[in-house]
XYZ file of C-alpha atoms in Angstrom:
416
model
C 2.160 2.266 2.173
C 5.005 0.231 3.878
C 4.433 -2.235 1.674
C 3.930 -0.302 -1.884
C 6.316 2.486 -1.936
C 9.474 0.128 -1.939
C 8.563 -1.424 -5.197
C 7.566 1.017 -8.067
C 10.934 2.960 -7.655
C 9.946 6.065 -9.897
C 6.591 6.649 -8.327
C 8.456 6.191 -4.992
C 11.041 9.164 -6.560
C 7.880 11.332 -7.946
C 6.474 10.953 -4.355
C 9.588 12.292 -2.867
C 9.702 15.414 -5.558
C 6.136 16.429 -4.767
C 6.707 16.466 -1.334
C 9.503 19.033 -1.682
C 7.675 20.848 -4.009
C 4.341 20.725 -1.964
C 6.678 21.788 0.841
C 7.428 25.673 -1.868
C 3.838 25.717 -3.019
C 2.561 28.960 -2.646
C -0.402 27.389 -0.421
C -0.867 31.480 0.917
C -1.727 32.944 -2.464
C -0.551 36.277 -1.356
C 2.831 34.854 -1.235
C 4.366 33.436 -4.072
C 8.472 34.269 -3.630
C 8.396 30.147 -3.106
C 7.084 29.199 -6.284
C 10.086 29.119 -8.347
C 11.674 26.558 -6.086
C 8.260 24.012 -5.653
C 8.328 24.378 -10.014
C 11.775 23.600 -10.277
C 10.466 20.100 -7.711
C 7.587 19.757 -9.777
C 9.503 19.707 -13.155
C 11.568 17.255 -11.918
C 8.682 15.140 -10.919
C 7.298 15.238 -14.402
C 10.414 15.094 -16.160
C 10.626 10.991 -14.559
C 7.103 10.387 -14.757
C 5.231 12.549 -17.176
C 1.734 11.875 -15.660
C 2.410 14.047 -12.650
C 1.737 16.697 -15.048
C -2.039 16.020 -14.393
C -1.090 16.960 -10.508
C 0.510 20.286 -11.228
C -1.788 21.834 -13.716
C -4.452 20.758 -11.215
C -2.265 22.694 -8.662
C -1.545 25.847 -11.032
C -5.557 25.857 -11.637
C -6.142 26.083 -8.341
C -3.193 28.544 -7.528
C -4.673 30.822 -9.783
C -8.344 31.317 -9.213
C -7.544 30.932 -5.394
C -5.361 33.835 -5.193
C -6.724 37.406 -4.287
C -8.068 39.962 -5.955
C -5.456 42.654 -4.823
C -2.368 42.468 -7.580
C -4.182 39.818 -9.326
C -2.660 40.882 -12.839
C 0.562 41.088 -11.697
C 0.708 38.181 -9.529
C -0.708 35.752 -12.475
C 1.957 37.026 -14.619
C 4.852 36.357 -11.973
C 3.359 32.354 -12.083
C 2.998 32.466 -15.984
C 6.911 33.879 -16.296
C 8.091 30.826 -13.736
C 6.322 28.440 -15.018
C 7.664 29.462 -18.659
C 11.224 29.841 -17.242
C 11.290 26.453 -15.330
C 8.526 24.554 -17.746
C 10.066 24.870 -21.039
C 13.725 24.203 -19.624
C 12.412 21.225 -18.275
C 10.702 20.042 -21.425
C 14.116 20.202 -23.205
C 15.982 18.219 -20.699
C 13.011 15.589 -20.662
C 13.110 16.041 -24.867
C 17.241 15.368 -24.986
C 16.669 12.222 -22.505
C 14.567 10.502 -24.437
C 16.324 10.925 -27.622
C 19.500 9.512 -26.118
C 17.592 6.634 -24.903
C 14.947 6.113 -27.942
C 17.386 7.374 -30.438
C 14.832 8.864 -31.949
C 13.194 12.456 -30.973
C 9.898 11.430 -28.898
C 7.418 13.644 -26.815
C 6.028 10.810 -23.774
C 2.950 12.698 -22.449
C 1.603 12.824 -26.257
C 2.473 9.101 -26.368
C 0.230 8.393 -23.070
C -2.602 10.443 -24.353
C -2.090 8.202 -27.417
C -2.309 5.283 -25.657
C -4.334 5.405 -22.936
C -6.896 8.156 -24.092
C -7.029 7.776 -27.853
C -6.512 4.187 -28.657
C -8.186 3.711 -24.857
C -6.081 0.855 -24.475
C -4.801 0.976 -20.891
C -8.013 -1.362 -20.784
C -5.133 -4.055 -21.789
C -3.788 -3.854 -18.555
C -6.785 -4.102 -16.457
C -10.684 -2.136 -16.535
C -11.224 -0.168 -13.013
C -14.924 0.746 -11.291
C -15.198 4.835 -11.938
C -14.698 5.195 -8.032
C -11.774 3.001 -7.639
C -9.376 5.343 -6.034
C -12.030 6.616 -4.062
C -12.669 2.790 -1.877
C -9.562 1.177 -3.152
C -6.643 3.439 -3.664
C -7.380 5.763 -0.366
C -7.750 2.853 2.173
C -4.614 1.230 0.948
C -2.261 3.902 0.898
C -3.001 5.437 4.525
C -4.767 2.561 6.073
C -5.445 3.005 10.024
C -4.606 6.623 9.545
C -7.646 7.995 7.116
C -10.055 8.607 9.812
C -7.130 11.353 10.379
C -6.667 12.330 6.830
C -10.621 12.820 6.608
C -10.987 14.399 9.792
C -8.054 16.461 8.966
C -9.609 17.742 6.010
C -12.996 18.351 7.944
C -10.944 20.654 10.197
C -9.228 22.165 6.559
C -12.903 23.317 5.684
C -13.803 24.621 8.756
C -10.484 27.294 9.056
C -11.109 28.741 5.515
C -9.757 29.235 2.053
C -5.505 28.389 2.808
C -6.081 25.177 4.461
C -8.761 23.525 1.875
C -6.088 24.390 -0.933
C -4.159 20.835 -0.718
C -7.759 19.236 -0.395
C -9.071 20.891 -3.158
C -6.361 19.925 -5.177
C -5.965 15.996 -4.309
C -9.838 15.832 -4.936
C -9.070 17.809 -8.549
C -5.938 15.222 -9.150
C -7.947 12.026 -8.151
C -10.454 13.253 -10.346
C -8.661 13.138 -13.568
C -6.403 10.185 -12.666
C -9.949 8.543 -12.339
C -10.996 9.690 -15.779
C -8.804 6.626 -17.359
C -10.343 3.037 -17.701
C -6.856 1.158 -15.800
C -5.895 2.615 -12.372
C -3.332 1.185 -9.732
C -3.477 2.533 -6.498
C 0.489 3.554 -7.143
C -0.942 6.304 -9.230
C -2.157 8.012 -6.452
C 1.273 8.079 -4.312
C 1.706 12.129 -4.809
C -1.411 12.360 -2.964
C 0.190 10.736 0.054
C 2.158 14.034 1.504
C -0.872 15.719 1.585
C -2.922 13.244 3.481
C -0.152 13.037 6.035
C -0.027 16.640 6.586
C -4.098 16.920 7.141
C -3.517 13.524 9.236
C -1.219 15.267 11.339
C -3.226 18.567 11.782
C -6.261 15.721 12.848
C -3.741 14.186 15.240
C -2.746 17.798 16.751
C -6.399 18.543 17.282
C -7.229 15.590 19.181
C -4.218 16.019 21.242
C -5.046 19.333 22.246
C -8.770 18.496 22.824
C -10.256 18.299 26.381
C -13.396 16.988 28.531
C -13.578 20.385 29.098
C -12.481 23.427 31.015
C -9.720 23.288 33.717
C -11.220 23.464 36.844
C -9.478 24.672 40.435
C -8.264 21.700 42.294
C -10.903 21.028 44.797
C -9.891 21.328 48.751
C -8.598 18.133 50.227
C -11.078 15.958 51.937
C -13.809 17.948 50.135
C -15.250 14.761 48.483
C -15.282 16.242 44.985
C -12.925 13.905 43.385
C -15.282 14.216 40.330
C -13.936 18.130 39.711
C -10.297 16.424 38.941
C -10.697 14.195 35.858
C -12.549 17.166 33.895
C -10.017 18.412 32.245
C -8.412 15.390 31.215
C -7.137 14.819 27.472
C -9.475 12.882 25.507
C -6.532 11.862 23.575
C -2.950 11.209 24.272
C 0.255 11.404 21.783
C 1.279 8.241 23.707
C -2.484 6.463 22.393
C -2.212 7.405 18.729
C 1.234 6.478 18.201
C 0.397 3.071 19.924
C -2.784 2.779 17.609
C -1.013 3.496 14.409
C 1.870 1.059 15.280
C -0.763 -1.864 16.044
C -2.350 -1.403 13.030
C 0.455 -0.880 10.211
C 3.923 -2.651 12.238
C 2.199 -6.053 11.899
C 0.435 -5.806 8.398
C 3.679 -4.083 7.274
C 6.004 -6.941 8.699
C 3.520 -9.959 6.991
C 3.355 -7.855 3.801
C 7.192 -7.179 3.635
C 8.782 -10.690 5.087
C 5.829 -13.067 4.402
C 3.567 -12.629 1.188
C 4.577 -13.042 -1.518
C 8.178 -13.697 -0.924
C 8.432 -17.137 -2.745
C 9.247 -15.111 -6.214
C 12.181 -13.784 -4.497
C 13.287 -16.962 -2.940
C 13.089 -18.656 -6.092
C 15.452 -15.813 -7.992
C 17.950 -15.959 -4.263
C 17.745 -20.467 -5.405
C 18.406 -19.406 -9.180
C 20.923 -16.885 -8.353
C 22.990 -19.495 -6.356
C 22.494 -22.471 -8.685
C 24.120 -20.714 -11.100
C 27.014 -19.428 -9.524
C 27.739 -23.081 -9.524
C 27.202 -23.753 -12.826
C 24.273 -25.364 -12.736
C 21.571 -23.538 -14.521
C 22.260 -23.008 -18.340
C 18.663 -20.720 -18.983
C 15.747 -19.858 -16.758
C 12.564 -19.709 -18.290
C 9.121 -18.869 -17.019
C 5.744 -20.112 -17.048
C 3.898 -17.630 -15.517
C 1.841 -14.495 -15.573
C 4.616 -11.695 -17.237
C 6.416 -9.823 -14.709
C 5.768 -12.423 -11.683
C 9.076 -12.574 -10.506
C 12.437 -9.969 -10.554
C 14.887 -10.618 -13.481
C 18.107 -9.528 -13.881
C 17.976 -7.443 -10.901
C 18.599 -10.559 -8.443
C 19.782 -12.759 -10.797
C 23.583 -11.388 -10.929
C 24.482 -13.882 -13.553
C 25.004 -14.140 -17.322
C 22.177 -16.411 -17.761
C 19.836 -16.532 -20.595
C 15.910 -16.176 -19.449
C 12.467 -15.736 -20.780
C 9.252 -14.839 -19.386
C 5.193 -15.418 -21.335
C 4.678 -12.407 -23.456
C 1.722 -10.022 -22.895
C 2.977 -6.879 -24.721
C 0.012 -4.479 -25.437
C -1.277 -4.347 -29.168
C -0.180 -0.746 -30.634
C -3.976 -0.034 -32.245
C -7.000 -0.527 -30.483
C -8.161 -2.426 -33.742
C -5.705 -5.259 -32.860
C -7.443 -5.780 -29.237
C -9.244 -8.616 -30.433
C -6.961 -10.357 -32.683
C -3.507 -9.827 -30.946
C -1.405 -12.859 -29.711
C 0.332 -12.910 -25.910
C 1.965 -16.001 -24.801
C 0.773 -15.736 -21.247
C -2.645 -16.087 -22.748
C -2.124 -18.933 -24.978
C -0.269 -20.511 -22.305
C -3.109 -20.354 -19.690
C -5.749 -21.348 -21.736
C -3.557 -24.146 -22.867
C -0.782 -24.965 -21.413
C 0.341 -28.838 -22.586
C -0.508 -27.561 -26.111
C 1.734 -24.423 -25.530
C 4.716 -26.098 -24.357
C 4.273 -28.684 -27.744
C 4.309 -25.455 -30.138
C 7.102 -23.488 -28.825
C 9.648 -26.235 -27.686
C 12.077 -27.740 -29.986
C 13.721 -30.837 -29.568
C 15.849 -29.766 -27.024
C 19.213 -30.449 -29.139
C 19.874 -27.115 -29.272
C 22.393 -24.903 -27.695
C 21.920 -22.250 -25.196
C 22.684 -19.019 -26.425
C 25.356 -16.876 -25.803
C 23.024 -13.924 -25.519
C 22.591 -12.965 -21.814
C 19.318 -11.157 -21.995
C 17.578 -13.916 -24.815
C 14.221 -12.384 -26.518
C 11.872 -14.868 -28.590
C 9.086 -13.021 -30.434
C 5.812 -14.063 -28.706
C 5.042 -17.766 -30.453
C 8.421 -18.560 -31.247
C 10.310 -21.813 -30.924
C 13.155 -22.070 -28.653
C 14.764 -25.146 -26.555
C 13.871 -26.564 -23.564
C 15.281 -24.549 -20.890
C 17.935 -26.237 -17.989
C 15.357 -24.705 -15.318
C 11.351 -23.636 -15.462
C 9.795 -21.689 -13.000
C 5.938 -21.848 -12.027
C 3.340 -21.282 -9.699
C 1.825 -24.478 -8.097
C -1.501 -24.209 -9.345
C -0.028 -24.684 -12.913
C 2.760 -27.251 -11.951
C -0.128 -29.463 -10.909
C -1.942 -29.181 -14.167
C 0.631 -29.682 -16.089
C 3.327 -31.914 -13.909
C 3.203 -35.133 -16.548
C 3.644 -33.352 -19.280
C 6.504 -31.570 -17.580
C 7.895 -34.825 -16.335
C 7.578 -36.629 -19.864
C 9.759 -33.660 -21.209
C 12.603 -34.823 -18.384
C 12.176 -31.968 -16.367
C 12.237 -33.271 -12.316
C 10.848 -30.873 -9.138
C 13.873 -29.556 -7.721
C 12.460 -26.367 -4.915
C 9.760 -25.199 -4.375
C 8.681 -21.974 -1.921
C 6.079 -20.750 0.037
C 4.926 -17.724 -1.751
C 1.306 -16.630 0.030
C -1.309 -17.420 1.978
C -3.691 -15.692 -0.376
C -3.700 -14.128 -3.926
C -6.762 -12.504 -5.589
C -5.154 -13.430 -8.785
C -5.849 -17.588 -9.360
C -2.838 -17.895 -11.616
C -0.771 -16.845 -9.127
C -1.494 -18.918 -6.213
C 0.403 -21.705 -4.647
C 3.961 -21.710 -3.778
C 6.613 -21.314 -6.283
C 7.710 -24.421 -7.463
C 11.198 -24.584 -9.693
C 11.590 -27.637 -12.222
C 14.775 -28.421 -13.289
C 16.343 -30.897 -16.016
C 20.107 -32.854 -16.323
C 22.289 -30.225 -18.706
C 22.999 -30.394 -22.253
C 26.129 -32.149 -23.299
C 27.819 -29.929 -26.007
């Protein structure tokens, strides 16, 4: 988790919301003066990432057929009437965003069922086993600590109704979240404040547990030193907090500092190069989103980055163009179609766009992974373009176009 939550910022911020509003939720359904505050949390939470939705009606389902029989009537309409008076508020606000930003009027969560369910094309980005929150998601987000999150939850089921709630409803949530093709463990990142919480009830237990009952302290010189160590702890605080350190500090530190880092030494190089003057566009030949843009960069540079934009039907799967395909499967051929003869200009325009295909000049500075640079370092030098950095990036990568360090080719600038 050390490693994840830092970099998709708005699941990071939907975390944080369902944690407050987890903190409200009625989890005793006989009391419900809460609610109002977890919805107005909740709403939030869907209002920057409209998929939480799936979360909170698993929540209200479970809220509702959970609570007693006593009021029952009265107490479902009390959640109805907050739900209405926070829900449809919140719809609005999410309604008037999105029209300032889309200038257009635009509804998101009928959009994702669009996408993902009806054209079924969040295949583009990826098809995932049914079960692959289940042996992938889980052990990555709480690591050393889900023998406590399970246990916890063991414990949940054997105190009663109240304390399986949460359970009940992070099973319900990773149920439907499994129910489309392309899943990222991110997705699951709401789930996290519950694990904790049965992780910590786990860690209380064990605590508390003993060898067995206290016994009297035996008379001196009676020879029943035996009689003193029952009693003893079976675990300390001191023991966890030491396991759960050894086991995240390090992998947290190597994940953090080490892997993966060349793609933000190469944008620190970039950034500095052109603060000098040197760099007149970036462009890169790599898998799409491989390294941060603009965000490190600082500078009014022109860059580009391989297309791989989803097609908008799912009968354009087959036939659609992406540049970071055509690129990989050819990559000398690639740089023939799409570079001019480098007479050209650079633009003016800070954040440049070509459509996917498109010609445009030879950039002052290409970035790559080393695999590719050695596949296609000839071609690269016959086009005048010269090693100048490279950086370690990882010592492993289940992705092969991504491994190597991350090497920066640069060529002598345009004269006017």
């Amino acid at each position: 988790m050390g490693s994840g939550v830092v970099r998709p910022l708005v699941n990071s911020a939907e975390t944080a919301l369902t944690a407050a509003a987890f903190l409200y939720w009625p989890w005793d359904q006989a009391i419900t003066s809460s609610l109002p505050v977890a919805l107005v949390f909740a709403a939030l939470s869907c209002v920057i990432r409209p998929t939480s939705a799936a979360l909170w009606l698993c929540a209200g389902l479970v809220l509702l057929f959970a609570q007693p029989r006593a009021h029952c009537v009265a107490r479902t309409m009390y959640i109805v009437k907050w739900t209405l008076v926070v829900g449809l508020p919140a719809v609005a606000f999410m309604l008037l965003i999105d029209r300032l930003g889309y200038k257009r009027w635009v509804f998101p969560p009928y959009q994702f069922y669009l996408f993902n369910v009806h054209e079924g094309l969040a295949t583009w980005f990826g098809e995932s086993p049914p079960l692959y929150h289940l042996y992938v998601s889980m052990p990555i987000l709480f690591t050393s600590m889900l023998p406590f999150v399970l246990h916890g939850a063991y414990l949940a089921f054997a105190r009663g109704k109240t304390a399986v709630g949460p359970a009940v409803v992070a099973v319900a949530a990773m149920f439907v979240f499994s129910m489309v093709p392309h899943m990222e463990y991110r997705f699951l990142y709401p789930l996290l404040p519950i694990g904790f919480m049965y992780a910590a009830v786990s860690i209380n237990s064990l605590v508390g547990a003993r060898s067995g009952n206290l016994e009297k302290r035996p008379p001196k010189n009676s020879g029943n030193a035996g009689a003193r160590i029952k009693g003893r702890r079976l675990w300390s605080t001191r023991s966890i907090v030491a396991y759960l350190l050894v086991t995240n500090v390090p992998a947290s530190l190597y994940l953090n500092l080490v892997h993966q880092r060349g793609v933000i030494d190469a944008m620190a190089y970039l950034r500095a190069e052109a603060q000098s003057g040197h760099v007149e566009d970036i462009g890169f030949l790599m898998p799409c989103h491989s390294t941060p843009y603009y965000s490190h960069l600082h500078q009014p540079v022109p860059m580009w980055f391989l297309s791989c934009e989803p097609p908008l039907e799912k009968s354009a799967l087959a036939t659609h163009y992406w540049e970071a395909n055509d690129f990989e499967l050819d990559p000398v051929g690639f740089m023939h179609r799409i570079f001019d003869d480098g007479k050209g200009k650079a633009s003016d325009v800070v954040n440049l766009r070509y459509g996917p295909g498109e010609t445009r000049r030879k950039p002052s500075h290409l970035v790559l992974y080393e695999c590719m640079a050695k596949r296609i370092h000839q071609e690269l030098v016959a086009l005048g373009y010269g090693e100048c950095a490279s950086f370690f990036n990882s010592h492993f990568n289940g992705d092969a176009r991504r491994k190597g360090d991350v090497v920066v080719y640069c060529r002598p600038p345009t004269t006017a």
